[in-house]
Short mmCIF file of C-alpha atoms and ligand atoms in Angstrom, two decimals:
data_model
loop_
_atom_site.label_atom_id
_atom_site.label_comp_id
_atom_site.label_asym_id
_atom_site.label_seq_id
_atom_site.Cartn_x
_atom_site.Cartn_y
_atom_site.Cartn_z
CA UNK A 230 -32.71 1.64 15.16
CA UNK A 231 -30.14 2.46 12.56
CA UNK A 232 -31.78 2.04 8.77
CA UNK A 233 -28.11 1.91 7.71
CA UNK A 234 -27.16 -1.36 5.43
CA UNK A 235 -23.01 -1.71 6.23
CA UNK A 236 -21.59 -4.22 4.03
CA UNK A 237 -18.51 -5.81 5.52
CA UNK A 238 -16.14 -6.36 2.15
CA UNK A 239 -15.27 -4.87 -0.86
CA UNK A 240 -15.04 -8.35 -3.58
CA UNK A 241 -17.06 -9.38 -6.18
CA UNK A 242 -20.18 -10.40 -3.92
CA UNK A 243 -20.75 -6.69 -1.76
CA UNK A 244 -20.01 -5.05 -5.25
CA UNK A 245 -22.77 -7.15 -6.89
CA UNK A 246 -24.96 -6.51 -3.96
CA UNK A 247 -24.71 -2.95 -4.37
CA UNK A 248 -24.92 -2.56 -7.91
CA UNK A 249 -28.36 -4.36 -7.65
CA UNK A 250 -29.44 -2.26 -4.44
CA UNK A 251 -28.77 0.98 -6.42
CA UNK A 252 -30.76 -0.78 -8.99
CA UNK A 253 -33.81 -0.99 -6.22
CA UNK A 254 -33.36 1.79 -4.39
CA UNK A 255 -31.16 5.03 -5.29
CA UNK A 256 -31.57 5.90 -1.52
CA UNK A 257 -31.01 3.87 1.39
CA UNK A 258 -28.00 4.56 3.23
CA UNK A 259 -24.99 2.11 2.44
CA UNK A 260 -22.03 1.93 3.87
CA UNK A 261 -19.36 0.09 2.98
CA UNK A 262 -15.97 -1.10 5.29
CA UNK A 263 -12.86 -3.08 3.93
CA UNK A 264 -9.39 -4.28 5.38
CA UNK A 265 -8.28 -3.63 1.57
CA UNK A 266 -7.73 -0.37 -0.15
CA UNK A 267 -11.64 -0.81 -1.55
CA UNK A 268 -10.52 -0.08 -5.55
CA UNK A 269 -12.13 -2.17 -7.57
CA UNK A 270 -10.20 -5.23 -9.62
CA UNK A 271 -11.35 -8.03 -10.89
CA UNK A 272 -10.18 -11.29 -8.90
CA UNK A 273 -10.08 -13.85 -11.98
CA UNK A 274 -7.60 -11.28 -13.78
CA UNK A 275 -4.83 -12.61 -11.63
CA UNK A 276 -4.77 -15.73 -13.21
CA UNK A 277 -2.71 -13.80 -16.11
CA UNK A 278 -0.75 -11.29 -14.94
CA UNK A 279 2.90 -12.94 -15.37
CA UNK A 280 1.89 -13.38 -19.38
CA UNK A 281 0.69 -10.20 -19.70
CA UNK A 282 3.40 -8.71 -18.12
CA UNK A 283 0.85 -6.61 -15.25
CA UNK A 284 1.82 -5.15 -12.03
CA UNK A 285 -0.97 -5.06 -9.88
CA UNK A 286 -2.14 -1.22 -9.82
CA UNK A 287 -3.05 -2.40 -13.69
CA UNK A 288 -5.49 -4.26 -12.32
CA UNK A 289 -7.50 -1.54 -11.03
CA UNK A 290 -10.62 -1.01 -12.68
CA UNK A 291 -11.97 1.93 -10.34
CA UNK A 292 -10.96 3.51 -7.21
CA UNK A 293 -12.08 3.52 -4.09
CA UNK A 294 -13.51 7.07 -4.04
CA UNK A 295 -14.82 7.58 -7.65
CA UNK A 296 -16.55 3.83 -7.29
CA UNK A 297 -18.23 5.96 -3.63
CA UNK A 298 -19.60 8.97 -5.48
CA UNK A 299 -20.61 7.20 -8.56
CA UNK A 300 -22.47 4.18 -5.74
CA UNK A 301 -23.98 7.36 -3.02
CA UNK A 302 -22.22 5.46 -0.73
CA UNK A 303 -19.98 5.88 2.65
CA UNK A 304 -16.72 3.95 2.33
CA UNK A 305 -14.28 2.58 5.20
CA UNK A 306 -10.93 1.62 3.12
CA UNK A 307 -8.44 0.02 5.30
CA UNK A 308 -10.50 -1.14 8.07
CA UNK A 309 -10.80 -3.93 9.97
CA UNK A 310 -14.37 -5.00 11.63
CA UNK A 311 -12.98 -6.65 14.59
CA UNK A 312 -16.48 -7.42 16.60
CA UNK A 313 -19.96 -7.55 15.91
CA UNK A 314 -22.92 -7.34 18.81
CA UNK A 315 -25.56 -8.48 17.19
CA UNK A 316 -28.14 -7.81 19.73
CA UNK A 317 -27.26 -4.32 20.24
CA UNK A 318 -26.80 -4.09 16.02
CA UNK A 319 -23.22 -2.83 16.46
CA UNK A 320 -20.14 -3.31 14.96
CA UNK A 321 -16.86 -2.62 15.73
CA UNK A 322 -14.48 -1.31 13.74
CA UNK A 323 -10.35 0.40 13.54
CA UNK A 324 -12.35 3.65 12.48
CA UNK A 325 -14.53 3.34 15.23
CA UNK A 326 -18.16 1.86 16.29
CA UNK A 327 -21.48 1.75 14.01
CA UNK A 328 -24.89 0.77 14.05
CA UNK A 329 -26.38 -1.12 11.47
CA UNK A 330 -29.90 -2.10 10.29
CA UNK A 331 -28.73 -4.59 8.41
CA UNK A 332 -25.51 -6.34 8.05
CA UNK A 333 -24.20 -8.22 5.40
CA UNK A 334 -21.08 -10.08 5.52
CA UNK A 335 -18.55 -10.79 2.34
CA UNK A 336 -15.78 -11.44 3.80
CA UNK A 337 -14.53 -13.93 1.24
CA UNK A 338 -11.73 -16.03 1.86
CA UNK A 339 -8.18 -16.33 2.81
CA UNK A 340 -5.81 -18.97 1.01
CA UNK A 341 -4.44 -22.01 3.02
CA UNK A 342 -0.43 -22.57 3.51
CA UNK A 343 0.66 -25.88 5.13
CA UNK A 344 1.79 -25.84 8.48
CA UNK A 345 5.06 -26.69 7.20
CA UNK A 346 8.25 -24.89 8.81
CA UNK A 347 9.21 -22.17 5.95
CA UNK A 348 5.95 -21.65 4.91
CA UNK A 349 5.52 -17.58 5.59
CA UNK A 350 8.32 -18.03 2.63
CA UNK A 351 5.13 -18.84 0.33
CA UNK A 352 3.19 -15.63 -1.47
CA UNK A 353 -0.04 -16.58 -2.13
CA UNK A 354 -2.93 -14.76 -4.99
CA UNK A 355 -5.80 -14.18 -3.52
CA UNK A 356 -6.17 -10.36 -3.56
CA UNK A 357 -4.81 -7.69 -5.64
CA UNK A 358 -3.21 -6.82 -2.37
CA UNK A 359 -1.52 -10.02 -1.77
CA UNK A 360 -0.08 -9.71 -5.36
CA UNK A 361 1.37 -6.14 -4.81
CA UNK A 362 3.36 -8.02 -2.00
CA UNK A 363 4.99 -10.36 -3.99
CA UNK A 364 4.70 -8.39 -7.75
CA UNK A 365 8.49 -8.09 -7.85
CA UNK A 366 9.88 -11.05 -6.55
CA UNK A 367 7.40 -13.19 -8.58
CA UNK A 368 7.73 -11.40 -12.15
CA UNK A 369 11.82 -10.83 -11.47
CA UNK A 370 12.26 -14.93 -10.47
CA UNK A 371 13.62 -17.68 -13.00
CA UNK A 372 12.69 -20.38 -11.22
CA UNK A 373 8.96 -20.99 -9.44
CA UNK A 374 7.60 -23.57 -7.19
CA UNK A 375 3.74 -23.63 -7.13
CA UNK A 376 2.45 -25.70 -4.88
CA UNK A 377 -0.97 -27.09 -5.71
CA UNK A 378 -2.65 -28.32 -8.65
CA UNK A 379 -6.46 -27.53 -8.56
CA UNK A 380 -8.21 -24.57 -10.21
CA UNK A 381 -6.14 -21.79 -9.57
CA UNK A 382 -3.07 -23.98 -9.34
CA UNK A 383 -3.17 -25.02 -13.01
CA UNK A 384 -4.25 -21.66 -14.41
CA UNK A 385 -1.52 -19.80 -12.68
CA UNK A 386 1.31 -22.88 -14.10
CA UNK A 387 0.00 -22.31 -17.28
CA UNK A 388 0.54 -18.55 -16.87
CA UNK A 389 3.53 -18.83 -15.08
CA UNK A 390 5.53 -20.88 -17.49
CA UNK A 391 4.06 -18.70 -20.51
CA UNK A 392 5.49 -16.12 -19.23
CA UNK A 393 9.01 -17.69 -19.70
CA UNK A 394 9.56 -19.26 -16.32
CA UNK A 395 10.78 -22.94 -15.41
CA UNK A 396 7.57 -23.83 -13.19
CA UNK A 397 7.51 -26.55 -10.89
CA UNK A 398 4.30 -27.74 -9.68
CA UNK A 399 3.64 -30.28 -6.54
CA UNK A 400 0.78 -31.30 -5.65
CA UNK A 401 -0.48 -34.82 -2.89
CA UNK A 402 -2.85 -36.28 -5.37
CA UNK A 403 -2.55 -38.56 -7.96
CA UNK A 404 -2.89 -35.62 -10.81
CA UNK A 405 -3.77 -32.16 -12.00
CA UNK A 406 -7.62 -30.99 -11.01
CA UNK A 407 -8.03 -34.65 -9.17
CA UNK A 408 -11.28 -33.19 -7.28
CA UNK A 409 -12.34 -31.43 -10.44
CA UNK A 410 -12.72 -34.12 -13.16
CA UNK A 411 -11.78 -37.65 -13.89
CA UNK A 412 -7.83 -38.14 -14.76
CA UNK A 413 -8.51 -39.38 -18.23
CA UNK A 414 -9.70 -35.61 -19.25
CA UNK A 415 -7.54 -33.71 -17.19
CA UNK A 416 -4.74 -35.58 -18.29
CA UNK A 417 -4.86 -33.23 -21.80
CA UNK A 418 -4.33 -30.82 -19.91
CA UNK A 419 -1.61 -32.10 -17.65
CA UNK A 420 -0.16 -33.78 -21.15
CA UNK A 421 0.14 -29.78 -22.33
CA UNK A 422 1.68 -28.37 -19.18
CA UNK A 423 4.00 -31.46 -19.60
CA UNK A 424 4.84 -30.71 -23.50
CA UNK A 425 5.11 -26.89 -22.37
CA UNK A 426 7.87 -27.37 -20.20
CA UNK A 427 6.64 -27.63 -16.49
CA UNK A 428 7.93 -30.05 -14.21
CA UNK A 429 5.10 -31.73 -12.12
CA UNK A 430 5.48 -33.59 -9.11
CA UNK A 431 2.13 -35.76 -7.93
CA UNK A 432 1.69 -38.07 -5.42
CA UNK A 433 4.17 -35.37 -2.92
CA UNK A 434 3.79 -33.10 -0.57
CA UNK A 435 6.06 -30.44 0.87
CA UNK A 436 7.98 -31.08 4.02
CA UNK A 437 9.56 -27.98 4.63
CA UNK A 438 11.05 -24.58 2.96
CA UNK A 439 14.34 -22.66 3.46
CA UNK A 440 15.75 -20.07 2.10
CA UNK A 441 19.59 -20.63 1.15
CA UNK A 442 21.02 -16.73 0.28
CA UNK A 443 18.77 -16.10 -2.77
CA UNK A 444 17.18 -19.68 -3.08
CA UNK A 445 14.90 -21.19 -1.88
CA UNK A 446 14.85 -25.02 -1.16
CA UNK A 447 11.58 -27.28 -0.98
CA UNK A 448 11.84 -30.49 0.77
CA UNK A 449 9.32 -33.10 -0.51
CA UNK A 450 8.05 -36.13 1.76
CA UNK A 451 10.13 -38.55 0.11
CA UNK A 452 13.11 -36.47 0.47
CA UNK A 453 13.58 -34.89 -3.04
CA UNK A 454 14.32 -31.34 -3.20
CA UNK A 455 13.91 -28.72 -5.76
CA UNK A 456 15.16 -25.37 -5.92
CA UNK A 457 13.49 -22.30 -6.85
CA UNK A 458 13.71 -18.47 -6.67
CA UNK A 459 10.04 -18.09 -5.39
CA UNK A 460 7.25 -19.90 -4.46
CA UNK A 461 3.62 -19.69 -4.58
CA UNK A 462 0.78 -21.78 -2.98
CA UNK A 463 -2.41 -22.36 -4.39
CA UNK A 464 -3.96 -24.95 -2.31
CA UNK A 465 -7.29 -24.06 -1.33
CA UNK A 466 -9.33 -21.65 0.74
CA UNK A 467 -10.93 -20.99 3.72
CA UNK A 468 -13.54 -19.00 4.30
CA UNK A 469 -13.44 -15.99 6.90
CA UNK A 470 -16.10 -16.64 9.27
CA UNK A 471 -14.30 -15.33 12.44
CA UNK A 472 -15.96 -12.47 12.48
CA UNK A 473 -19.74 -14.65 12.51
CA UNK A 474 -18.62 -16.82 15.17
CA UNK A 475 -17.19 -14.30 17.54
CA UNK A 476 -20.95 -12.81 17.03
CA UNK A 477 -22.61 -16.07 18.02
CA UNK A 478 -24.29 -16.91 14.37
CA UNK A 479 -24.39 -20.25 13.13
CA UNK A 480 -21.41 -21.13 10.64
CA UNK A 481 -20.08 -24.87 9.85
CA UNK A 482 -17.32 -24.76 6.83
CA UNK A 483 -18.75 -21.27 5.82
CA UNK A 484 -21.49 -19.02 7.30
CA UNK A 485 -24.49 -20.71 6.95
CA UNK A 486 -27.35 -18.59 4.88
CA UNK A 487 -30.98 -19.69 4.56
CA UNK A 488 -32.17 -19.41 0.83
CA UNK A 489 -32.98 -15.34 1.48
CA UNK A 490 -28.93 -15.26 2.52
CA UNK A 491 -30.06 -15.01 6.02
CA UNK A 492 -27.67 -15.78 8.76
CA UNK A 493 -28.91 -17.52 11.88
CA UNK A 494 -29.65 -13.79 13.22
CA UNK A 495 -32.48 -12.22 11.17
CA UNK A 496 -30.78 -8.92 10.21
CA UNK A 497 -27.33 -10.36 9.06
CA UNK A 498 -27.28 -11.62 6.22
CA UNK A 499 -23.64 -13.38 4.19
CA UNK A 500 -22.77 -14.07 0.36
CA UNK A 501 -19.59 -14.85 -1.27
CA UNK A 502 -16.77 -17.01 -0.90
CA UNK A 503 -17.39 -16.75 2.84
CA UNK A 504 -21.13 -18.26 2.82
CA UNK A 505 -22.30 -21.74 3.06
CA UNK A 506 -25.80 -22.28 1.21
CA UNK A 507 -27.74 -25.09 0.60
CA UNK A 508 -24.67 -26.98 2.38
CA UNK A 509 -21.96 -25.74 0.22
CA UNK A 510 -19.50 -23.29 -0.50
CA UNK A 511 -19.21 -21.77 -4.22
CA UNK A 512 -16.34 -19.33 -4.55
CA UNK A 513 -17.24 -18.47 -7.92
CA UNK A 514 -18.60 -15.45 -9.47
CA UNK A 515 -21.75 -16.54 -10.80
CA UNK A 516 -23.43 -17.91 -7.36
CA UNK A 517 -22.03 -14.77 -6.06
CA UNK A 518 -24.21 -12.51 -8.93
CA UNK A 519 -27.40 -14.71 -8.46
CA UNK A 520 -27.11 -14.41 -4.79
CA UNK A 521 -26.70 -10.58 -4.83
CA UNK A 522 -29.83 -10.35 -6.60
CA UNK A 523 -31.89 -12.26 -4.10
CA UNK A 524 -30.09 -10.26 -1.47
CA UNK A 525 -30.59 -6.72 -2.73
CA UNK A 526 -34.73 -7.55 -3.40
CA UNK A 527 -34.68 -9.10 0.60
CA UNK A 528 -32.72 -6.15 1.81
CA UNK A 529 -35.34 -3.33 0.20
CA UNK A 530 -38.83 -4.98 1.45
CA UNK A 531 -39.44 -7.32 -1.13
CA UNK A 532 -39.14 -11.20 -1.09
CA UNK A 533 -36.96 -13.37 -2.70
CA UNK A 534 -35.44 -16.92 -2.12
CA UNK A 535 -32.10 -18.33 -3.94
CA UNK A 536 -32.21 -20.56 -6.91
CA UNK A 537 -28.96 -21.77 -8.32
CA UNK A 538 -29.30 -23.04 -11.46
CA UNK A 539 -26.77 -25.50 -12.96
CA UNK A 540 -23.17 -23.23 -13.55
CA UNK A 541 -20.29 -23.13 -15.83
CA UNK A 542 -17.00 -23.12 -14.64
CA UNK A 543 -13.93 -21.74 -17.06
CA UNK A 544 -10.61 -22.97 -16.10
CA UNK A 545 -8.39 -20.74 -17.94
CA UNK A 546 -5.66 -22.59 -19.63
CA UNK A 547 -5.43 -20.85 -22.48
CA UNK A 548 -3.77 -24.12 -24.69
CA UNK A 549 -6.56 -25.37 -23.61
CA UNK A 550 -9.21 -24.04 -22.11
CA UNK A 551 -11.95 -25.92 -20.62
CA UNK A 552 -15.77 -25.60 -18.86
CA UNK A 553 -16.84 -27.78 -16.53
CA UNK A 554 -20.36 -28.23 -15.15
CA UNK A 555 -22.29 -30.29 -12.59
CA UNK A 556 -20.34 -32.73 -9.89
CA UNK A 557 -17.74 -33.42 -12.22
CA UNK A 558 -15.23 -34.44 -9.75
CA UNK A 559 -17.79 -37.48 -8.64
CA UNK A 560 -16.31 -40.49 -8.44
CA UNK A 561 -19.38 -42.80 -9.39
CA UNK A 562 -20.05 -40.86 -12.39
CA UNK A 563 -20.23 -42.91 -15.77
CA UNK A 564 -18.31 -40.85 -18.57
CA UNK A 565 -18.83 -40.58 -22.07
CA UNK A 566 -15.89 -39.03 -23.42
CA UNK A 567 -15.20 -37.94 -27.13
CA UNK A 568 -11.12 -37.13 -27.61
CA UNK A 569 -10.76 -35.48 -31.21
CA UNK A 570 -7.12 -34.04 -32.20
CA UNK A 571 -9.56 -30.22 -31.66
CA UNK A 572 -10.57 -30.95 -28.58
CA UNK A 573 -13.09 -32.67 -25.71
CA UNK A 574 -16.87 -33.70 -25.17
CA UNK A 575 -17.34 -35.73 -21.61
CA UNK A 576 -20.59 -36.38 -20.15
CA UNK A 577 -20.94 -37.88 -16.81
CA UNK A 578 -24.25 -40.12 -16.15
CA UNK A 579 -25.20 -41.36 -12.96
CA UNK A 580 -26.39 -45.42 -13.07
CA UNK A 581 -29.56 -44.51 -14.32
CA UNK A 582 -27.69 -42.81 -17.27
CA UNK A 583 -28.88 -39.10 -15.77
CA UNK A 584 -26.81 -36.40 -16.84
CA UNK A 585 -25.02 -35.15 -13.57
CA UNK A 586 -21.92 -33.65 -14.93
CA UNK A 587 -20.00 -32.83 -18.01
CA UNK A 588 -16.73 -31.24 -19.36
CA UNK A 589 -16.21 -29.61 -22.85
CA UNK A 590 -13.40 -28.00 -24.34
CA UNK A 591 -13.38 -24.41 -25.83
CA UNK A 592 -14.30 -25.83 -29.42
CA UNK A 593 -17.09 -27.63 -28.45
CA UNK A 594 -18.44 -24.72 -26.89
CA UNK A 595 -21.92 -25.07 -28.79
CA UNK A 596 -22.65 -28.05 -26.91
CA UNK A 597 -22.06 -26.08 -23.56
CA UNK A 598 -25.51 -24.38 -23.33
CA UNK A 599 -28.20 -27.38 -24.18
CA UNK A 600 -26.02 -29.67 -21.87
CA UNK A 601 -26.25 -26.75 -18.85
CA UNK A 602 -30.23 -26.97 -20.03
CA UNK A 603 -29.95 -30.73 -19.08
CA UNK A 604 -28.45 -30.35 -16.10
CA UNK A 605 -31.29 -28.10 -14.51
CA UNK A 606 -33.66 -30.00 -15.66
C1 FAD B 981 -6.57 -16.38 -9.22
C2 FAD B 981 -8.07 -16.53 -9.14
C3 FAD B 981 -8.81 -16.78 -10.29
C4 FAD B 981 -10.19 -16.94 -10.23
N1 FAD B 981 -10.88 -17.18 -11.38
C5 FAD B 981 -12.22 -17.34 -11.35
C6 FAD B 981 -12.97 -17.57 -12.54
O1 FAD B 981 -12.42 -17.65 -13.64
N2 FAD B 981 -14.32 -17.72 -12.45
C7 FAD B 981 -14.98 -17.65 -11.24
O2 FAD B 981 -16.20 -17.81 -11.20
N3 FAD B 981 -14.28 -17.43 -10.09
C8 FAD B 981 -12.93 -17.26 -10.12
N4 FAD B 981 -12.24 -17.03 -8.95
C9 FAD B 981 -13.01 -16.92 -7.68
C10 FAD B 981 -13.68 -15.54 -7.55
O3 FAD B 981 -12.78 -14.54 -7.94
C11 FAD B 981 -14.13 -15.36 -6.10
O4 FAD B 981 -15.13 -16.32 -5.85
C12 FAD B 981 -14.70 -13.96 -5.80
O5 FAD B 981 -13.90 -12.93 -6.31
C13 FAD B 981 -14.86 -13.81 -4.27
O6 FAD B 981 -15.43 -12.56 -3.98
P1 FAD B 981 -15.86 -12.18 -2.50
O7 FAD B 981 -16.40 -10.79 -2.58
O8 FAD B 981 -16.72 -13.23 -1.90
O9 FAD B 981 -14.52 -12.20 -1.64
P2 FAD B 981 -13.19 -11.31 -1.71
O10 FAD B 981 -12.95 -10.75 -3.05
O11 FAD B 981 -12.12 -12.16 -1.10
O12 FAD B 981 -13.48 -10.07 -0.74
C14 FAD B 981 -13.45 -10.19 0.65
C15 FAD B 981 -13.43 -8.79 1.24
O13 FAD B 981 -13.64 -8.88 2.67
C16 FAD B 981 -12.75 -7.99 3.32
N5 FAD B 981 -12.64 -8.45 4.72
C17 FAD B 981 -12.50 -9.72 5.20
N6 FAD B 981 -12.52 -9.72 6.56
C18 FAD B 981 -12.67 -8.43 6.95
C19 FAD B 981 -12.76 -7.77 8.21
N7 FAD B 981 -12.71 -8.43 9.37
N8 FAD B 981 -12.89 -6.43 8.23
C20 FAD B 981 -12.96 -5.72 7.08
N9 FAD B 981 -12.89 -6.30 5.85
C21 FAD B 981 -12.75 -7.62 5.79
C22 FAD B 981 -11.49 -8.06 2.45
O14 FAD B 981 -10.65 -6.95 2.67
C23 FAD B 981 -12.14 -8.02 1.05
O15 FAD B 981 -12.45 -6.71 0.68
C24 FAD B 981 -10.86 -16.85 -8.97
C25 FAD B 981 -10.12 -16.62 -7.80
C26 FAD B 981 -8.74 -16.45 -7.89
C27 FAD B 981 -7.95 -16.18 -6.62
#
């Protein structure tokens, strides 16, 4: 059998994985396949690239063949895996077949649209590449309709309208970050968008888009419409795990991983935006990191099981940035919130007045790192 590793992505997680395999072994064979063009960026950056004015080759940190030599690795840009036969440790691929000993799967995730007639009008920012699609019409338009107010939603209004543009945002729940953190605290942050200039729409969702010459027209579900130059959609992911169940391995939301990252076949393995552990999905970095360090000690012969510790969140608003940590988004939480004219301290209790959960603002950072300490407790 093959004592090739082949990593299926080229994100965050199968760059983590490899920096810390390196870091355990300079010499096992690694080889790495991609749909994308395999250069390095790094995903969060998009969040700010209409402020700082960046197209979406300045994102690139380093390319695809320097980051090969400098990793001793083989590298499959612009390739698709299209099967895997798990028994017979093959894979398929648009640059032909290979055999693996191991496989690990980071195939991340690929942003929802609405099946809504107009959608394929909607650019969405999930991947350096998806930004190069839509660099010019989204930096050149006046006028933007983002659909969705969660994480990425809120970051990329803020960004959006700092960059000069009249930003509309709509969004079906009652308020910004609804599944994030109670309304009274995201409401700051709403309150600031508001003050800033961009138009929110809750409670709404969007019917339909059409493009009229050079505008485009969103229909809402009570009938309003709003114009716009361009749109962008922001509301939620899915993770790619079509590639896991064509090859028969277990998967529910994501694919699910034991706490060694183990798929339901013992020499796959998955991490990333695309895994399920413990029951969840966390398309963050730092689960990402922590599980690429398990991974890489599992994948050269020693032993290692998962532990995720409690994690900070950023949600970068930069008039005002906040960290979240624990459930904060739980609706039986009991908060204790301090408003000061700087800034935010909540703490969410559970009814035996646990700490599950809290939410700071940048100036209260201090209070960030003994309140994660509580949380893991
Ligand atoms: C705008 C934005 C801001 C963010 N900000 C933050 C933040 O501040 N903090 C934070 O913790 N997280 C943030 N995140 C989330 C974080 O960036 C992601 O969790 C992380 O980058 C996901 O990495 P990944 O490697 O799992 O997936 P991806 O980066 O999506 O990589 C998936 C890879 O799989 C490849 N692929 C998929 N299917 C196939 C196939 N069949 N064949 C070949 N290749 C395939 C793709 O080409 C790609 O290379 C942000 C995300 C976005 C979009």
């Amino acid at each position: 059998m093959s004592s090739e590793i082949i990593i299926i992505g080229s994100g965050f997680a199968a760059r983590q994985l490899i920096k810390n395999l390196r870091q355990q072994n300079k010499e096992v064979p690694i080889r790495l396949i991609a749909a994308d063009s395999c250069d390095e960026y790094h995903k969060p950056e998009l969040s700010h690239v209409f402020s700082l004015a960046q197209r979406a080759d300045d994102l690139t940190r380093i390319t695809a063949s320097d980051y090969a030599e400098k990793n001793n690795i083989i590298l499959h840009p612009h390739t698709q895996v299209t099967r895997i036969d798990a028994a017979a440790h093959r894979i398929e691929t648009t640059a032909g077949d290979f055999s693996f000993g191991k496989l690990v799967l980071a195939t991340g995730a690929e942003a929802l649209v609405p099946p809504v007639s107009g959608s394929e009008l909607m650019y969405t920012l999930n991947s350096q590449q998806e930004y190069r699609r839509c660099e010019e019409s989204l930096q050149g338009a006046q006028r933007v309709l983002l659909l969705g107010g969660g994480l990425i939603g809120t970051e990329l209004a803020m960004d959006l309208n700092r960059a000069g543009k009249k930003v509309t945002l709509v969004d079906r729940s009652s308020g910004l970050l609804s599944a994030l953190m109670p309304p009274e605290i995201s409401g700051r942050l709403q309150h600031c968008l508001l003050k800033a200039g961009v138009e929110m729409y809750f409670n709404s969702e969007l019917s339909s888009l059409a493009r009229h010459h050079d505008t485009l027209v969103a229909t809402l579900s009570n009938g309003q419409q709003i114009t716009s130059d361009a749109a962008v959609c922001a509301i939620g992911l899915r993770p790619n795990i079509a590639l896991a169940q064509q090859a028969g391995l277990e998967t529910r939301r994501g694919i699910v991983v034991d706490d060694r990252l183990t798929t339901s076949h013992p020499d796959i393995f998955a991490l990333g935006d695309c895994a399920e552990i413990q029951g969840k999905l966390l398309p963050y970095l730092q689960p990402a990191q922590l599980a690429a360090i398990t991974l890489a000690k599992n994948l050269t012969g020693n032993s290692a099981s998962l532990a995720l510790p409690a994690m900070l969140v950023r949600i970068k608003t930069p008039d005002l940035p906040l960290h979240l940590a624990g459930n904060a988004g739980d609706p039986d939480l009991n908060w204790e919130m301090q408003f000061s004219k700087a800034g935010i301290l909540a703490k969410g209790l559970d009814a035996a007045g646990q700490l599950k959960a809290f939410v700071v603002s940048e100036d209260h950072m201090k209070q960030a790192l003994p309140l994660l300490k509580q949380l893991t407790r």
